[in-house]
PDB file of C-alpha atoms and ligand atoms in Angstrom:
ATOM      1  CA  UNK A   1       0.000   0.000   0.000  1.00 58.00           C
ATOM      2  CA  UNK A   2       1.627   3.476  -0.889  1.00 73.00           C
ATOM      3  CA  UNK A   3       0.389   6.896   1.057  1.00 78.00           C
ATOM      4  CA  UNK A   4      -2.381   8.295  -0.243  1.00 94.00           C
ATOM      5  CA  UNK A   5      -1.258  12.096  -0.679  1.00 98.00           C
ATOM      6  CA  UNK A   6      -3.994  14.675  -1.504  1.00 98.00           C
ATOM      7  CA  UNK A   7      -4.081  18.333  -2.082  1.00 98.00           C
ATOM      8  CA  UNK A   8      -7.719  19.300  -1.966  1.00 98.00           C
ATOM      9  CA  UNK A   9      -9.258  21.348  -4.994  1.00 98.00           C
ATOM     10  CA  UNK A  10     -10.018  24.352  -2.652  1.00 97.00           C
ATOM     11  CA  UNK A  11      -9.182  28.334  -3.804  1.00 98.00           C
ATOM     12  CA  UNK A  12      -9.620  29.035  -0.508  1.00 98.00           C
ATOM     13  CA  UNK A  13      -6.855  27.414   0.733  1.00 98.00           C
ATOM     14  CA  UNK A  14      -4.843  28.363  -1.986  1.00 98.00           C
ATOM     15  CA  UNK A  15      -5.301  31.981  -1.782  1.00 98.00           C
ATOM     16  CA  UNK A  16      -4.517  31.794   2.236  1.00 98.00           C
ATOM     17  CA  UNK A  17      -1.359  29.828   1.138  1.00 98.00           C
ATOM     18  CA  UNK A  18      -0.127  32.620  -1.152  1.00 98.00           C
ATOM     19  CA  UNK A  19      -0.619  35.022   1.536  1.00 98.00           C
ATOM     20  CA  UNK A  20       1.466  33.045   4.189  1.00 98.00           C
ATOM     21  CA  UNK A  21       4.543  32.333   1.616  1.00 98.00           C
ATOM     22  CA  UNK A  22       4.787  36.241   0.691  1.00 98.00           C
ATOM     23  CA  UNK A  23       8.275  37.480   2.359  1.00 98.00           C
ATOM     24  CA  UNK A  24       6.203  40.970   3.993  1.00 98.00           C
ATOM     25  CA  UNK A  25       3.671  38.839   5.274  1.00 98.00           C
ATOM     26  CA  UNK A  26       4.176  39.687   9.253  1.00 97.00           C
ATOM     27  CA  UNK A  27       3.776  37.281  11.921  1.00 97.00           C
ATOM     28  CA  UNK A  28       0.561  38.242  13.218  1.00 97.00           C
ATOM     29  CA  UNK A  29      -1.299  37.814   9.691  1.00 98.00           C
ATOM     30  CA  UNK A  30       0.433  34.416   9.276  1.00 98.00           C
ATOM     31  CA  UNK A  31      -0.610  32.970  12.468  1.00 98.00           C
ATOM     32  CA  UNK A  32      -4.135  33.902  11.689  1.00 98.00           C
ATOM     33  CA  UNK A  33      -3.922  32.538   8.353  1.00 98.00           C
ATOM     34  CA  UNK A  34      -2.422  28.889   9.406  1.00 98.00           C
ATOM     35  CA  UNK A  35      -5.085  28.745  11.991  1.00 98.00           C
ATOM     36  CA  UNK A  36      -7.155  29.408   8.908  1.00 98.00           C
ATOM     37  CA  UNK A  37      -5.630  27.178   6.596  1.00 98.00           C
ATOM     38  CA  UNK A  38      -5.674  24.444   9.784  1.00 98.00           C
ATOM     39  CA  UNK A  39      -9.027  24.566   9.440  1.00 98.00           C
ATOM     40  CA  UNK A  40      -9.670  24.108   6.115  1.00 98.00           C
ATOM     41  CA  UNK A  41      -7.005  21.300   6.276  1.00 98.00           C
ATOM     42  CA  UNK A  42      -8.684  18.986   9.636  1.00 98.00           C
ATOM     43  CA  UNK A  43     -11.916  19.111   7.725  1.00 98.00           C
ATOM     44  CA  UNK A  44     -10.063  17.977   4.220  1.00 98.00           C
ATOM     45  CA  UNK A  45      -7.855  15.227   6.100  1.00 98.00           C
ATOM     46  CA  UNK A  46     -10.997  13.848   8.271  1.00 98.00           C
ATOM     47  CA  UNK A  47     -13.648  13.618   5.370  1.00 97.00           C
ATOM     48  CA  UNK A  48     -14.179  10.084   5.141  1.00 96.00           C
ATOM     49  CA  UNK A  49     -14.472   9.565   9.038  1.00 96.00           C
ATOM     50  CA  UNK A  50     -16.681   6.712   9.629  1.00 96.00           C
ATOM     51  CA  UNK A  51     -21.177   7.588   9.840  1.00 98.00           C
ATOM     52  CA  UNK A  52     -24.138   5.936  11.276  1.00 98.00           C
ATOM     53  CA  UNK A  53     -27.742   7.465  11.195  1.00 98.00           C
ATOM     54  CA  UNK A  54     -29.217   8.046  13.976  1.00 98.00           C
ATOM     55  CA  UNK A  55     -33.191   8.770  15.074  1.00 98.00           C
ATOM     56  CA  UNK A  56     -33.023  12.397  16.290  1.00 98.00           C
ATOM     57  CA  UNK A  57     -35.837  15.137  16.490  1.00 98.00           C
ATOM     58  CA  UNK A  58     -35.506  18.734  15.040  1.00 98.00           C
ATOM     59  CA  UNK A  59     -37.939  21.751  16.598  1.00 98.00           C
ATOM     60  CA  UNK A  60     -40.385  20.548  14.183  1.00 98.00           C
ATOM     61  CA  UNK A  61     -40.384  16.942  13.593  1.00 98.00           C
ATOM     62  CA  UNK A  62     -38.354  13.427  13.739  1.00 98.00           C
ATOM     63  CA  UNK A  63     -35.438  12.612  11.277  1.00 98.00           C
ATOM     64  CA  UNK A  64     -32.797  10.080  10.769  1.00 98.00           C
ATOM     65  CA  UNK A  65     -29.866  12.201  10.105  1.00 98.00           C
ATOM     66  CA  UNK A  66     -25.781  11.183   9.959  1.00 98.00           C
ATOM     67  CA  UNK A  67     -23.655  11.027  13.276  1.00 97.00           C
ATOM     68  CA  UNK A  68     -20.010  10.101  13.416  1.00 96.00           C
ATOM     69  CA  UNK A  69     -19.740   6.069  14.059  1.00 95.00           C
ATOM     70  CA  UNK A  70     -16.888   6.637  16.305  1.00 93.00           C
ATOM     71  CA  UNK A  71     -15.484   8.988  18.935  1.00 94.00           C
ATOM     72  CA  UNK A  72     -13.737  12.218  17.016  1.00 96.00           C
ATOM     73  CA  UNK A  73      -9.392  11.633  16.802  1.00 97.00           C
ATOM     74  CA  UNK A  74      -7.099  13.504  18.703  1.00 98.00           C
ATOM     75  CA  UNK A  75      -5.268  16.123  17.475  1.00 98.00           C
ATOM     76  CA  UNK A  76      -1.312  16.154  17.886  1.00 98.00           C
ATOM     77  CA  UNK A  77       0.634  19.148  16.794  1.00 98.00           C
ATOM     78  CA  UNK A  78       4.257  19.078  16.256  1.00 98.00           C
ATOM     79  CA  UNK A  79       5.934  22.212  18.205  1.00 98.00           C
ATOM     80  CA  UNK A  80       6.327  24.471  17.832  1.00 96.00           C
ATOM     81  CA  UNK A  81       4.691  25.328  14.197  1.00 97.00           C
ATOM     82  CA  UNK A  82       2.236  22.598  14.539  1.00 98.00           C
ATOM     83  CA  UNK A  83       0.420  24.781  17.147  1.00 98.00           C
ATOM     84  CA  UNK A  84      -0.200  27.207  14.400  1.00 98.00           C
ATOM     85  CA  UNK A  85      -2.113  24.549  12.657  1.00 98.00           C
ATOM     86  CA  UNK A  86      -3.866  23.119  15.774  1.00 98.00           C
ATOM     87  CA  UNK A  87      -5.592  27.060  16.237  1.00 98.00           C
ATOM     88  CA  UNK A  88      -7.681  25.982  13.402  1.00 98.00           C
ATOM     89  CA  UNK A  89      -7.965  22.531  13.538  1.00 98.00           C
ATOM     90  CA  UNK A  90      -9.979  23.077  17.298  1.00 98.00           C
ATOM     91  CA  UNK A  91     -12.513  24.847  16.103  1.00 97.00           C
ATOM     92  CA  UNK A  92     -13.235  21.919  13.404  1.00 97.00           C
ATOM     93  CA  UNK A  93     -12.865  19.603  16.712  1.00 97.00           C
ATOM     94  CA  UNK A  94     -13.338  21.734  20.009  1.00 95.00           C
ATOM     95  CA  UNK A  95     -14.228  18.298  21.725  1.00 94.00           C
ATOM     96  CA  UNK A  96     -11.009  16.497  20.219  1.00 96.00           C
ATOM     97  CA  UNK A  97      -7.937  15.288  22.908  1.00 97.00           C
ATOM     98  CA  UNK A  98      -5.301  17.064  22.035  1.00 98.00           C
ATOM     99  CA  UNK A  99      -1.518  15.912  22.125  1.00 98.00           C
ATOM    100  CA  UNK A 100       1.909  17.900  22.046  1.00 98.00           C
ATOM    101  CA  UNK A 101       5.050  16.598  20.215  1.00 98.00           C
ATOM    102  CA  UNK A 102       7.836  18.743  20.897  1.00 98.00           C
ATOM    103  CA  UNK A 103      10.628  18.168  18.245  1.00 98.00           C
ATOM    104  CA  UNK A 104      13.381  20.244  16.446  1.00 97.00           C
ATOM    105  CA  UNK A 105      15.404  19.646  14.129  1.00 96.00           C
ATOM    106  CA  UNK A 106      19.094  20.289  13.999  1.00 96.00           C
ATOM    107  CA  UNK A 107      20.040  22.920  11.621  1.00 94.00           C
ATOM    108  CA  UNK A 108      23.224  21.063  10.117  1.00 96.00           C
ATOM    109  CA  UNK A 109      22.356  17.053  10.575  1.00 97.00           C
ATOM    110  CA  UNK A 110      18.762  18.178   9.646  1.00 97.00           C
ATOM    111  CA  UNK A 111      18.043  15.018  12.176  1.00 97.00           C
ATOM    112  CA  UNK A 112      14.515  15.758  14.803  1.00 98.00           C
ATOM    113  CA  UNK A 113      15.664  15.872  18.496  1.00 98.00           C
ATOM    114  CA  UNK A 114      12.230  15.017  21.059  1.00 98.00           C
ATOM    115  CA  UNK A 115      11.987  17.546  23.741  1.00 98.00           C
ATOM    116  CA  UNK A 116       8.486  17.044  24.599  1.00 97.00           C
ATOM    117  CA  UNK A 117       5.511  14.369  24.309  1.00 98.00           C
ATOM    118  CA  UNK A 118       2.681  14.312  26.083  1.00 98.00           C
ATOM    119  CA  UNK A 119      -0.226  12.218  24.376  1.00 98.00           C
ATOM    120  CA  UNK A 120      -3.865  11.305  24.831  1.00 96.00           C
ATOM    121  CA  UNK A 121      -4.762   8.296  26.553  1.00 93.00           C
ATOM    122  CA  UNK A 122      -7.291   7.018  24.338  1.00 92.00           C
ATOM    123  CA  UNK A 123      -5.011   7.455  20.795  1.00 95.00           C
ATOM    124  CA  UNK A 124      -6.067   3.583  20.522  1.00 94.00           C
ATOM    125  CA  UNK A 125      -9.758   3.948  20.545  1.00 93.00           C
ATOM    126  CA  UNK A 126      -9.805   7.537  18.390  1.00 96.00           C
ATOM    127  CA  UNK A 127      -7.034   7.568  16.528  1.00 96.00           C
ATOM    128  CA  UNK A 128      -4.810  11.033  15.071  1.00 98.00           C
ATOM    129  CA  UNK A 129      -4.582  13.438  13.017  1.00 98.00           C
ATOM    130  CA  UNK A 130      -1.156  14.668  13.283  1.00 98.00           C
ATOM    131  CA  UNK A 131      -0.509  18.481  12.370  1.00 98.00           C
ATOM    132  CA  UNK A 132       2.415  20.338  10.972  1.00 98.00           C
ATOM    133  CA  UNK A 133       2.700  23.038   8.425  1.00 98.00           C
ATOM    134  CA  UNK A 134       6.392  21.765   6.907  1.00 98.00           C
ATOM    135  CA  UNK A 135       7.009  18.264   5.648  1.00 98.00           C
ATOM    136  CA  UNK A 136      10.414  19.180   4.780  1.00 98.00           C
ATOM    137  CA  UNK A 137      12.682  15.955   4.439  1.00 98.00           C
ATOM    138  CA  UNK A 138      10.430  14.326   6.501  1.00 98.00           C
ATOM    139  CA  UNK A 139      12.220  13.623   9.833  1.00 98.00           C
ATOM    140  CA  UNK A 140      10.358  15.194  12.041  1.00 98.00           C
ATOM    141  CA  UNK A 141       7.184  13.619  10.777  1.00 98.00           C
ATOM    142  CA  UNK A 142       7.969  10.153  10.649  1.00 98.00           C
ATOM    143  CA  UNK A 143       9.536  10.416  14.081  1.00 98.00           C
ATOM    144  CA  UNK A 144       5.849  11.726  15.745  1.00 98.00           C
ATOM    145  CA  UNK A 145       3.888   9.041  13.673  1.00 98.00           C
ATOM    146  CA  UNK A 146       6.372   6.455  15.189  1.00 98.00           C
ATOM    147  CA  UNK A 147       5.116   7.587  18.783  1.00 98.00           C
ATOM    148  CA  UNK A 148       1.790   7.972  18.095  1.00 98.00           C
ATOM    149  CA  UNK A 149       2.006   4.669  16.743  1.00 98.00           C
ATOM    150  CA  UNK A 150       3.714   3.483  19.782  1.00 97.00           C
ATOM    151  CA  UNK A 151       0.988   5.098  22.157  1.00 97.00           C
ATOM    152  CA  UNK A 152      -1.460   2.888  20.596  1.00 96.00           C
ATOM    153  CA  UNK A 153      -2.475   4.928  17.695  1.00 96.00           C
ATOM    154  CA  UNK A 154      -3.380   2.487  14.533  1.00 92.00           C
ATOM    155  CA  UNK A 155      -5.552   4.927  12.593  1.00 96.00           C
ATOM    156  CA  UNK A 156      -3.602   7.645  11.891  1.00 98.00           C
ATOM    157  CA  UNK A 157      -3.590  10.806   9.372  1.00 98.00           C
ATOM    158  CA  UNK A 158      -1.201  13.906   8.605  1.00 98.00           C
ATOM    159  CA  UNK A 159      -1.828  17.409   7.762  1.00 98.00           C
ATOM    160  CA  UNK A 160       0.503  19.424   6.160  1.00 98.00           C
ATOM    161  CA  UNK A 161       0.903  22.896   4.225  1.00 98.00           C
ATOM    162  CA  UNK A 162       3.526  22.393   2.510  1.00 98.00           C
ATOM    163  CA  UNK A 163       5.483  19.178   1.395  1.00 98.00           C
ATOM    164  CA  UNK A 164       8.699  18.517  -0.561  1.00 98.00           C
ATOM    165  CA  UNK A 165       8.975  15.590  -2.727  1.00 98.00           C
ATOM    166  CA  UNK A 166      11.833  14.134  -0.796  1.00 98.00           C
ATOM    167  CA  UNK A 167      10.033  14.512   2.154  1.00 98.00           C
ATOM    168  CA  UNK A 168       6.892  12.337   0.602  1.00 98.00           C
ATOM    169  CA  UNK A 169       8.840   9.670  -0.174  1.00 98.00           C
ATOM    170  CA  UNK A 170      10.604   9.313   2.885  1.00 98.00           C
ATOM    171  CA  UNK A 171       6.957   9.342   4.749  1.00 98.00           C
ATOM    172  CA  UNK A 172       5.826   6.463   1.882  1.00 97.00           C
ATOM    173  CA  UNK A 173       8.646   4.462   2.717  1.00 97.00           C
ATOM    174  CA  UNK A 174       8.151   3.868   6.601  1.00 98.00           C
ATOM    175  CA  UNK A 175       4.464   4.657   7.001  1.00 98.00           C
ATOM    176  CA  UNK A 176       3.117   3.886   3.785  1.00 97.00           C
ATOM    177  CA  UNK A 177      -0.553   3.430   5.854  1.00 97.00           C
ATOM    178  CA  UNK A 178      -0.402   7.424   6.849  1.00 98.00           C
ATOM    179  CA  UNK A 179      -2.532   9.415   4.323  1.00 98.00           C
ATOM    180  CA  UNK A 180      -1.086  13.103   3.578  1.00 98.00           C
ATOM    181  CA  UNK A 181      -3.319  15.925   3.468  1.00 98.00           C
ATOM    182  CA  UNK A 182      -1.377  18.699   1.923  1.00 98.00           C
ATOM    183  CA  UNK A 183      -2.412  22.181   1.033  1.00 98.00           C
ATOM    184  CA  UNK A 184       0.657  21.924  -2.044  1.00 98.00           C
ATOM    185  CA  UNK A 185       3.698  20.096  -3.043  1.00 98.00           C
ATOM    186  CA  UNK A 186       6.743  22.525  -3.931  1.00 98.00           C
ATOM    187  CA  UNK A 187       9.536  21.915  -6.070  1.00 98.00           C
ATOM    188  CA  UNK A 188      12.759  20.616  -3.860  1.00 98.00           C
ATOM    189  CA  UNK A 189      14.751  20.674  -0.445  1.00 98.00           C
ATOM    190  CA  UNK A 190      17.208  23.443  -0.843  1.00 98.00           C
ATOM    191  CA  UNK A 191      20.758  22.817   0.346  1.00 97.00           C
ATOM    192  CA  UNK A 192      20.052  23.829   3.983  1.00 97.00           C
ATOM    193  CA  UNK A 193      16.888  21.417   3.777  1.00 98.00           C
ATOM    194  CA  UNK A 194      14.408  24.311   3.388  1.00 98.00           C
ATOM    195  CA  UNK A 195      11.618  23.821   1.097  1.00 98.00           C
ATOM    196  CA  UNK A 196      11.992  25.617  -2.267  1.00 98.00           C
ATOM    197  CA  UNK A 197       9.980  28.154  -2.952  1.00 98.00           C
ATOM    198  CA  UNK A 198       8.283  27.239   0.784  1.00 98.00           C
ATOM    199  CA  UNK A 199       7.431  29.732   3.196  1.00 98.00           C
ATOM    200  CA  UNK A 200      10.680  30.061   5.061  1.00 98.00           C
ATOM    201  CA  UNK A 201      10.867  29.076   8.323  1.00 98.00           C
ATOM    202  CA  UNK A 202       7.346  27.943   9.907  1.00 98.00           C
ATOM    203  CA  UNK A 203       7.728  27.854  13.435  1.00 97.00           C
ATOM    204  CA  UNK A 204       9.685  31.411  13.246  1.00 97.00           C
ATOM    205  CA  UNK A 205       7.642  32.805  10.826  1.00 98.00           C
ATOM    206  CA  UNK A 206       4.429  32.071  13.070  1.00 97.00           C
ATOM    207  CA  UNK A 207       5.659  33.289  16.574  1.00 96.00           C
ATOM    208  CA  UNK A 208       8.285  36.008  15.474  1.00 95.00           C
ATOM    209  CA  UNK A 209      11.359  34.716  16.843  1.00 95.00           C
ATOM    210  CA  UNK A 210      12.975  34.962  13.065  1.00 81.00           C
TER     211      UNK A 210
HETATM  212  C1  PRP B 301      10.160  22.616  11.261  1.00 82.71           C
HETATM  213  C2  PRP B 301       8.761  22.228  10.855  1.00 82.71           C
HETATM  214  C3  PRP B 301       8.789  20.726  10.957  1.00 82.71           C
HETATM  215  C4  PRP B 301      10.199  20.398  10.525  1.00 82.71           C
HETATM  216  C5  PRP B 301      10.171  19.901   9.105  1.00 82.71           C
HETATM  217  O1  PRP B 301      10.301  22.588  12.634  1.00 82.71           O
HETATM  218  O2  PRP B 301       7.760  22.826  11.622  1.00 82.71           O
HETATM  219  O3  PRP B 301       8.540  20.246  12.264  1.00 82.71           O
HETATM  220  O4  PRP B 301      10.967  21.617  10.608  1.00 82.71           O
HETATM  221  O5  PRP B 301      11.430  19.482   8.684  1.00 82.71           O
HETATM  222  P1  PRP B 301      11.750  17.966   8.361  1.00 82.71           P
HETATM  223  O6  PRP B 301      10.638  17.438   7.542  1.00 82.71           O
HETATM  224  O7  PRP B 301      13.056  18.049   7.621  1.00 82.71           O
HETATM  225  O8  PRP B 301      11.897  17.245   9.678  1.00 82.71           O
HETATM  226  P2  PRP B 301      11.662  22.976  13.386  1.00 82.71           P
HETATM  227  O9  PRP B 301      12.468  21.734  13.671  1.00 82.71           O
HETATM  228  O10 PRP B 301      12.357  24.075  12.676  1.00 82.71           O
HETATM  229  O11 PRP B 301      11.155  23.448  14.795  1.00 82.71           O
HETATM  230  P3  PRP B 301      10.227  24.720  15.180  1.00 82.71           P
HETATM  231  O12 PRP B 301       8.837  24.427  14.676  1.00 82.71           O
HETATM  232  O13 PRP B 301      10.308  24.762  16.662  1.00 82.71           O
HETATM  233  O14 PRP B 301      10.813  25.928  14.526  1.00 82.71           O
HETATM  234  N1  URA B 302      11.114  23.677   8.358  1.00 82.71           N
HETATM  235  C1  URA B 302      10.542  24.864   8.034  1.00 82.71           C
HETATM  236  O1  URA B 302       9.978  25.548   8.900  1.00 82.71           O
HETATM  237  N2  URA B 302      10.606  25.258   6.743  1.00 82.71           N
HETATM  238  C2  URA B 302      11.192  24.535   5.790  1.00 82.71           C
HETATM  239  O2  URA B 302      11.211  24.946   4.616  1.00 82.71           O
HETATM  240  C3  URA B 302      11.800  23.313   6.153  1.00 82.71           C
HETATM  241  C4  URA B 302      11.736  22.919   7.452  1.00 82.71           C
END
């Protein structure tokens, strides 16, 4: 089985995209705008979640109308840019679990270090949607699936903003049962590992420590 990767047909989110890659863009208006595009992205990624009708009654008669089959997944954003993303995704989910991954990745190895995890109980039962704006070479990614995984996890999705090709096929090759919800695909890693032509640095970009 390979990934499924998908960018969804949406202007929306492409419009909000162009105005988060634009250099002048300051942090304020790009924080609001991943929240934004967050949004956009946790409904996209969590489409197909399972549906049962149920018997219910509106102010003016009965009905047997759609509910979701099982209980909502948890969110898990990858710090710090994921949090930008997770803004969004909770008002999508305001009921969803919500987990922290706290990972960085070292500026010449490119390797993700874990400083933080702290992770729903019930992963097993609800399974995640994991959230980060940059799949770069696609480190940092495959490490947080791995612990999701190992907290139980077995459903799991990702939501990204932007993905490099590199970092698609790394993701294919060790989770090849993780769809990709992307909002595009850019051309190439540059030589620093930064995604070409990207948005620059996420995290930075989103709480102004650039
Ligand atoms: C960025 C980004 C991803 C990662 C992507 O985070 O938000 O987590 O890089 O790169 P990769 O696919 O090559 O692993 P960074 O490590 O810069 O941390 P930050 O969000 O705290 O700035
Ligand atoms: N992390 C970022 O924030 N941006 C990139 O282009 C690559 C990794």
């Amino acid at each position: 089985m390979s990934t499924p990767f998908r960018i969804p047909d949406h202007a929306l989110l492409r419009a909000k995209l162009t105005r988060i890659r634009r250099r002048e863009t300051d942090s304020v208006t790009f924080r609001r705008i991943l929240a934004e595009i967050g949004a956009i992205l946790t409904s996209e990624a969590l489409r197909d979640l399972g549906e049962v009708e149920a018997g219910i009654e509106t102010p003016v008669g009965p009905m047997r109308a759609p509910v979701l089959s099982a209980p909502e997944p948890c969110l898990v954003a990858i710090l710090r840019a994921g949090l930008g993303l997770l803004e969004g995704a909770r008002i999508v989910l305001p009921e969803a679990p919500v987990g922290h991954l706290g990972l960085v990745r070292d500026e010449h190895t490119l390797q993700p270090t874990e400083y933080v995890v702290r992770l729903p109980r019930d992963l097993a039962d609800r399974g995640a949607l994991v959230l980060d704006p940059m799949l770069a070479t696609g480190g940092s990614a495959i490490q947080a699936i791995h612990r999701v995984k190992q907290s139980g996890a077995t459903s799991v999705r990702f939501a990204c903003v932007v993905a490099a090709p590199e970092g698609v096929a790394a993701f294919r090759a060790v989770h090849p049962d993780v769809p990709i919800t992307a909002a595009a695909l850019d051309e190439r890693l540059n030589e620093r590992g930064y995604i070409v032509p990207g948005l620059g640095d996420a995290g930075d970009r989103c709480f102004g420590t650039e």
